[in-house]
PDB file of C-alpha atoms in Angstrom:
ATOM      1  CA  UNK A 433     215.388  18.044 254.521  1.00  0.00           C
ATOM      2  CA  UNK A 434     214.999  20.151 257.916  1.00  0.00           C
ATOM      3  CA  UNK A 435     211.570  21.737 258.265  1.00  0.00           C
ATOM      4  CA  UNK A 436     211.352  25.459 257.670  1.00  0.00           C
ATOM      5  CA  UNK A 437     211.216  27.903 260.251  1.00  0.00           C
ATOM      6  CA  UNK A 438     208.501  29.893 259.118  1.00  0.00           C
ATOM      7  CA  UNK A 439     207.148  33.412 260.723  1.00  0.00           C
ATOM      8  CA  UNK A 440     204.670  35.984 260.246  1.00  0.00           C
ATOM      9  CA  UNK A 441     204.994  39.608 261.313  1.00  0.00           C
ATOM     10  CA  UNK A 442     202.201  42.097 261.119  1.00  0.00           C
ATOM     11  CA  UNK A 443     203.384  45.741 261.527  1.00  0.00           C
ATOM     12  CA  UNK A 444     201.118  49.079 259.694  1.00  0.00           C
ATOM     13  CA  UNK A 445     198.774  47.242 258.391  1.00  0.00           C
ATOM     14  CA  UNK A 446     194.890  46.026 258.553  1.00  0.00           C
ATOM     15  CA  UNK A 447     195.442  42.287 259.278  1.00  0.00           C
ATOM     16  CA  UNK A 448     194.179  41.531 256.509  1.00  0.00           C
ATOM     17  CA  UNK A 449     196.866  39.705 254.367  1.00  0.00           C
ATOM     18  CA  UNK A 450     196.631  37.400 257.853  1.00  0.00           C
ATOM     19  CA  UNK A 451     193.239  37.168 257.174  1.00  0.00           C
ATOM     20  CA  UNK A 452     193.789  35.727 253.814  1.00  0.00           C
ATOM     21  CA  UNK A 453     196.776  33.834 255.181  1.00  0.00           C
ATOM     22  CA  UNK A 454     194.211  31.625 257.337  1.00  0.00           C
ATOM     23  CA  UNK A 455     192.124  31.378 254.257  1.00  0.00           C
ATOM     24  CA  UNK A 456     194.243  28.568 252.947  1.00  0.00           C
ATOM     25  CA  UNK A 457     192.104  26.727 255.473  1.00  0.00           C
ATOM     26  CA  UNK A 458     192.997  22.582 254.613  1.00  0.00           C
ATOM     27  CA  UNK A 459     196.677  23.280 253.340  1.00  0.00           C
ATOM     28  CA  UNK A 460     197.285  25.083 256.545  1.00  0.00           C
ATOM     29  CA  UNK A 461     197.221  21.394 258.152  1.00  0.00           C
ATOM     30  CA  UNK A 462     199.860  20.064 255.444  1.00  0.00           C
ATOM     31  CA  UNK A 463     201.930  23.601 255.871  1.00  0.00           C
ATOM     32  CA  UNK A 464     201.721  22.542 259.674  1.00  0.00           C
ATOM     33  CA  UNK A 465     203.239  19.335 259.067  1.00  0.00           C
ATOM     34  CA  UNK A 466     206.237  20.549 256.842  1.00  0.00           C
ATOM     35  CA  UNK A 467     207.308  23.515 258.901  1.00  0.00           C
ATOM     36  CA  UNK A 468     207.655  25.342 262.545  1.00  0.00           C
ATOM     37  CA  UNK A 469     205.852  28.080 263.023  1.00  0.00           C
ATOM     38  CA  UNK A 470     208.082  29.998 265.088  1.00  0.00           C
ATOM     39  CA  UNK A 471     206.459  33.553 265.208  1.00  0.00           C
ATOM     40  CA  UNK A 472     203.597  35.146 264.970  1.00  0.00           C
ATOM     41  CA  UNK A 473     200.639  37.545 265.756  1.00  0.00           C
ATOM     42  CA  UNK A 474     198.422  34.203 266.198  1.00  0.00           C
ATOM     43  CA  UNK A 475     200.771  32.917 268.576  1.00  0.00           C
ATOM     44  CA  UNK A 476     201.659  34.541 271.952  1.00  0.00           C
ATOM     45  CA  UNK A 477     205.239  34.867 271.281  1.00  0.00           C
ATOM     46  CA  UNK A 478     207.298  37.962 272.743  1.00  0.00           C
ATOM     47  CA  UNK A 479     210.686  37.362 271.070  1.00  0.00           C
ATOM     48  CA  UNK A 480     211.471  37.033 266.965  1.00  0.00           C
ATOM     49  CA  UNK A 481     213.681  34.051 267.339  1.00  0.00           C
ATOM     50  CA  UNK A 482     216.980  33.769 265.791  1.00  0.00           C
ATOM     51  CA  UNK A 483     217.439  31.426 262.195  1.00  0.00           C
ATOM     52  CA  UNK A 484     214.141  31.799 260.644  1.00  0.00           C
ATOM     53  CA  UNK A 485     213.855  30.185 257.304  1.00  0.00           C
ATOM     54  CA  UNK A 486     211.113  32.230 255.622  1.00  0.00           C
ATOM     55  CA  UNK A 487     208.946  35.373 256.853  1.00  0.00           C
ATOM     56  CA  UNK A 488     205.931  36.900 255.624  1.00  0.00           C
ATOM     57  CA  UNK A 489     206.041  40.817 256.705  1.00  0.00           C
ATOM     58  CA  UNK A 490     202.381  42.414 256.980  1.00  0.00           C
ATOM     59  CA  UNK A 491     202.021  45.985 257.107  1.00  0.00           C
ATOM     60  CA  UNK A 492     204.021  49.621 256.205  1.00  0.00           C
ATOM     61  CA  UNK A 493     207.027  51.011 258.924  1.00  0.00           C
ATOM     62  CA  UNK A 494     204.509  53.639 260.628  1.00  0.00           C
ATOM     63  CA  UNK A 495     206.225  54.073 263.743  1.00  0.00           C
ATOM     64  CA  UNK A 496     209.478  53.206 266.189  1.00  0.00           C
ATOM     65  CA  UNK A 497     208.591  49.922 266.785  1.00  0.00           C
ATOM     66  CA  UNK A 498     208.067  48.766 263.088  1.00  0.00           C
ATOM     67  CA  UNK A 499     211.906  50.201 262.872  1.00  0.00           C
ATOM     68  CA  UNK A 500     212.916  47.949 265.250  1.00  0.00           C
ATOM     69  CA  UNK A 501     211.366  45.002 264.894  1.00  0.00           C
ATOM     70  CA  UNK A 502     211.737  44.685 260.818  1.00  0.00           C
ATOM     71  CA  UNK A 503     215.505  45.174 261.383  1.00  0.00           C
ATOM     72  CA  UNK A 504     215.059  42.582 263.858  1.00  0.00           C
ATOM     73  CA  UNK A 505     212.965  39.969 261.368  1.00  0.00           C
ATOM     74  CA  UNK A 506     215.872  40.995 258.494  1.00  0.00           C
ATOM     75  CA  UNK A 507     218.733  40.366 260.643  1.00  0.00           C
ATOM     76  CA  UNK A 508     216.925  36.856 261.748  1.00  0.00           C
ATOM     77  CA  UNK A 509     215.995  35.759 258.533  1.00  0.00           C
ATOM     78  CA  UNK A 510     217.138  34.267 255.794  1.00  0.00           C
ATOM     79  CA  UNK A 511     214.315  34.774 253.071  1.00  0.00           C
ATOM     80  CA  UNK A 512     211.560  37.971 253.780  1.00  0.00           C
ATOM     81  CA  UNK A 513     208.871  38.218 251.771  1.00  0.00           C
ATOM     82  CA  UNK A 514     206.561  41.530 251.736  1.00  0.00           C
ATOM     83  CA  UNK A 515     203.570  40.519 252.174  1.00  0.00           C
ATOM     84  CA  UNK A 516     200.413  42.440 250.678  1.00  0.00           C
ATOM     85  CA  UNK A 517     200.281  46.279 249.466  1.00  0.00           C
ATOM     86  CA  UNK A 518     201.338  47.814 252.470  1.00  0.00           C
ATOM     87  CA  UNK A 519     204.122  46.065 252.919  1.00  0.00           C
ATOM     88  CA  UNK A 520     205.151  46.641 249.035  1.00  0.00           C
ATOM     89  CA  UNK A 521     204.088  49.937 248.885  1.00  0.00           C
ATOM     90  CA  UNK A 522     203.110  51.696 251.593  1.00  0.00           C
ATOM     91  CA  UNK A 523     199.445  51.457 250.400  1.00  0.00           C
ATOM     92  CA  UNK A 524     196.348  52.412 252.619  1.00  0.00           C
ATOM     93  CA  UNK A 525     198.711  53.096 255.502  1.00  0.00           C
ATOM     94  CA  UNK A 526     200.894  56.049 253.746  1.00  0.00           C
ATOM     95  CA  UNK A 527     198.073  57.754 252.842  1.00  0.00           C
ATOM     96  CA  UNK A 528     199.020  60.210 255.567  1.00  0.00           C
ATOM     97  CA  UNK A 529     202.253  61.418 253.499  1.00  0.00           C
ATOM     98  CA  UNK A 530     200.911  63.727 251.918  1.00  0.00           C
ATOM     99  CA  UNK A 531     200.361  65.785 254.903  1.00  0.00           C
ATOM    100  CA  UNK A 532     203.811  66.187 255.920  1.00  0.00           C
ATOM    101  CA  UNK A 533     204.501  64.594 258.758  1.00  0.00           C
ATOM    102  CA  UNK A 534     202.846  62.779 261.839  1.00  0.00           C
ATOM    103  CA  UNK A 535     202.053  65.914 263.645  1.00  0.00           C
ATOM    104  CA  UNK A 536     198.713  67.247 261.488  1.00  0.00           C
ATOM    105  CA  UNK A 537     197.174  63.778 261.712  1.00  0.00           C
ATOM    106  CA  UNK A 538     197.900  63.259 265.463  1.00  0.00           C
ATOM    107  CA  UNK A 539     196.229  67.160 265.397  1.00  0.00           C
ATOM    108  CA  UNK A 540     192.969  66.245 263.844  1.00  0.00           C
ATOM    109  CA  UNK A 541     192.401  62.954 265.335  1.00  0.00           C
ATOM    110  CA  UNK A 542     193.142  63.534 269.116  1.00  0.00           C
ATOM    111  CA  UNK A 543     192.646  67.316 269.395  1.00  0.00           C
ATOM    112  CA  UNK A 544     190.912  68.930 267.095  1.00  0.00           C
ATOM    113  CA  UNK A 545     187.617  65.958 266.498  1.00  0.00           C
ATOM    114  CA  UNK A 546     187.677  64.839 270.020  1.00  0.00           C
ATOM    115  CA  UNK A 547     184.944  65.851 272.237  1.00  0.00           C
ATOM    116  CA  UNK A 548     186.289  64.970 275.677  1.00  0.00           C
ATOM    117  CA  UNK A 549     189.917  64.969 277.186  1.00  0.00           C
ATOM    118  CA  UNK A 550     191.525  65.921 273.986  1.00  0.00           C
ATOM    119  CA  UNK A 551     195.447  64.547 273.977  1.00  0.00           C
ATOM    120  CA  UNK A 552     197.906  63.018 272.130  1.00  0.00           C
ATOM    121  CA  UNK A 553     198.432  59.763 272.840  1.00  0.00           C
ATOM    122  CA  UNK A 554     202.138  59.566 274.474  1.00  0.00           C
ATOM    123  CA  UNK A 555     202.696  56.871 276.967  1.00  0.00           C
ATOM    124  CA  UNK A 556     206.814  55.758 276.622  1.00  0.00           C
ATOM    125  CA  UNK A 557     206.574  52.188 276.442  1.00  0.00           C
ATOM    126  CA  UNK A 558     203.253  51.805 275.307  1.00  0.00           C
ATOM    127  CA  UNK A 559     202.508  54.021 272.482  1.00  0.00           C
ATOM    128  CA  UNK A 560     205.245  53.805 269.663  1.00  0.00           C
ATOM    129  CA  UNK A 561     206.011  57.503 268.203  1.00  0.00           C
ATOM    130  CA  UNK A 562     204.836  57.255 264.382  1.00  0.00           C
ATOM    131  CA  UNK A 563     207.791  58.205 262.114  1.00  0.00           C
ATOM    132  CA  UNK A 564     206.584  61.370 259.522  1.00  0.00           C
ATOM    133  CA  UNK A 565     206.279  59.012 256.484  1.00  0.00           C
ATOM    134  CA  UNK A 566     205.204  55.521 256.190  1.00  0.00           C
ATOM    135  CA  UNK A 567     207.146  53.654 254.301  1.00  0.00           C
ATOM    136  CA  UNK A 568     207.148  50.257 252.484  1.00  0.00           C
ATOM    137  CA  UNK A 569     209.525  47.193 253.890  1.00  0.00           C
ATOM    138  CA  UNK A 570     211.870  47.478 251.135  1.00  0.00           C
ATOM    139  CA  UNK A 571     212.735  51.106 252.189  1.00  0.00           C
ATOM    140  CA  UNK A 572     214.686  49.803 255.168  1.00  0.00           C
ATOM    141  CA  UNK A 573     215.478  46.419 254.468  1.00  0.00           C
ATOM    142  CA  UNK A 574     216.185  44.068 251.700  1.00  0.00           C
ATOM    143  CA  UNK A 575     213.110  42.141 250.757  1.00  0.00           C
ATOM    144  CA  UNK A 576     213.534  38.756 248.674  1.00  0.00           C
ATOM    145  CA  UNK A 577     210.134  38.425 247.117  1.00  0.00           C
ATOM    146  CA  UNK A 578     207.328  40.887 246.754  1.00  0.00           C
ATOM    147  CA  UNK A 579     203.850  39.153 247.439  1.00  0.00           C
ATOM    148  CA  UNK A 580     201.509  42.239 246.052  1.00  0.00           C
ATOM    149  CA  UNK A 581     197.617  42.344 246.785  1.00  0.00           C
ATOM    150  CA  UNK A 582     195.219  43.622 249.373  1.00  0.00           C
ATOM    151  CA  UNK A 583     194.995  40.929 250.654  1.00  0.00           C
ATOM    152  CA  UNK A 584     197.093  38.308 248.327  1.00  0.00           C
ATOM    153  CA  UNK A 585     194.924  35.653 247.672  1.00  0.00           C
ATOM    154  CA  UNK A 586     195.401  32.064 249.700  1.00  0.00           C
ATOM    155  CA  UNK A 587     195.775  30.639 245.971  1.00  0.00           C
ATOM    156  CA  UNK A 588     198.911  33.490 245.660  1.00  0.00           C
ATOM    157  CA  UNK A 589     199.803  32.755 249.182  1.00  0.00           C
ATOM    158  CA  UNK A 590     200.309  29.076 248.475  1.00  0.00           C
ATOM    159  CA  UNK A 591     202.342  29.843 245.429  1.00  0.00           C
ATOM    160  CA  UNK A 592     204.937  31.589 247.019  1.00  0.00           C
ATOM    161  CA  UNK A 593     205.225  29.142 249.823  1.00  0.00           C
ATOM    162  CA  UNK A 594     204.582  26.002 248.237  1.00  0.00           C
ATOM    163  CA  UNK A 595     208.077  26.224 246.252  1.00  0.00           C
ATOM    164  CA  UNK A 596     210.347  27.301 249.390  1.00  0.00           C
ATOM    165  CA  UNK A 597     208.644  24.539 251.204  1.00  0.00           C
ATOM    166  CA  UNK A 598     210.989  22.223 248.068  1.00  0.00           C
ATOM    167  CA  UNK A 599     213.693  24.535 248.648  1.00  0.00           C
ATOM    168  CA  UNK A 600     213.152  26.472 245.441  1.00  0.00           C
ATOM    169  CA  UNK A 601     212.342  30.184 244.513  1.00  0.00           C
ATOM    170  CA  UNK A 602     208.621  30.693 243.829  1.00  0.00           C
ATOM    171  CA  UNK A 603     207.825  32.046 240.057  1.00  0.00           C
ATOM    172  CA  UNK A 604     204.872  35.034 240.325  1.00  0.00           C
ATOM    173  CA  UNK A 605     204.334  35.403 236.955  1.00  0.00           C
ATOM    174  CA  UNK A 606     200.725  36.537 235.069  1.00  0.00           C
ATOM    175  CA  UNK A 607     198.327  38.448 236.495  1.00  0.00           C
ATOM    176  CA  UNK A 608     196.875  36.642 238.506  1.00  0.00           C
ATOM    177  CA  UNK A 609     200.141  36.152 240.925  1.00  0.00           C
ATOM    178  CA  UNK A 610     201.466  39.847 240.304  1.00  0.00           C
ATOM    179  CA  UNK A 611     198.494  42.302 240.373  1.00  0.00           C
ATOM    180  CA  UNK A 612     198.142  44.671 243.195  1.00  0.00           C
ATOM    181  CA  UNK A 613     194.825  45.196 245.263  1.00  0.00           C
TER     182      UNK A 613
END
């Protein structure tokens, strides 16, 4: 069997499913030896390749970019996974929803509580425009399997890899493999 192609893409999000993805400290050696890690925000890589096996999508659409670039990973891969409660749900990162749109938040945080050289951030280029609601992966693309937690667990990690790694779909079943936070 070819090795996978796996990735990792972080977009509205804390890190912190990536955080838990380095937590599966040894079995990251044996996951090194059974597939190419192709992308990633550990590795200084500018382009999503083309034919990637398996993805693990960190992180809400909050902005232009995240547009973009998950339509990019979708297009490129063959199986996405969502990957912790942002991802899934929006979670901590929608929390700004409920105001409307990007504009009050953008208001507050660079105008209104800023004590010198209040502006809005708006470099073309450099600072993506946030969209007016964050929204969860599946929202714009088709996701294949929903990894919930905040962070998952390495242990709930594993499972979901281990399995594609034989070339079979992972089963998160029970609580402990389905719970969010």
């Amino acid at each position: 069997m070819n090795r996978l192609r796996l990735a990792t893409v972080w977009l509205g999000g804390c890190s912190g499913c990536h955080m838990s993805f380095l937590d599966l400290d040894e079995w990251l050696i044996d996951l090194a030896g059974q597939v190419d890690f192709v992308y990633s925000p550990f590795a200084d890589i500018k382009e999503y390749p083309h034919d990637v096996d398996v993805v693990l999508v960190e992180g809400a659409i909050a902005n232009e970019e995240h547009l973009t670039t998950i339509r990019t990973v979708r297009e490129r891969s063959k199986i996405l996974i969502s990957f912790g409660d942002c991802a899934v749900t929006g979670n901590v990162t929608a929390l700004r929803n409920p105001l409307g749109s990007a504009e009050p938040v953008l208001q507050r945080c660079y105008i209104e509580l800023v004590d010198l050289h209040p502006q809005i951030p708006q470099e073309p280029g450099i600072v993506p425009p946030l969209l007016d609601k964050v929204t969860p992966v599946h929202y714009v693309v088709p996701v294949d399997i929903y990894l919930p937690g905040c962070p998952p667990s390495a242990t709930r990690i594993r499972a979901a890899l281990e399995p594609l790694l034989q070339g079979e779909k992972p089963k998160l079943e029970g609580r402990e493999f389905i719970k969010f936070g």
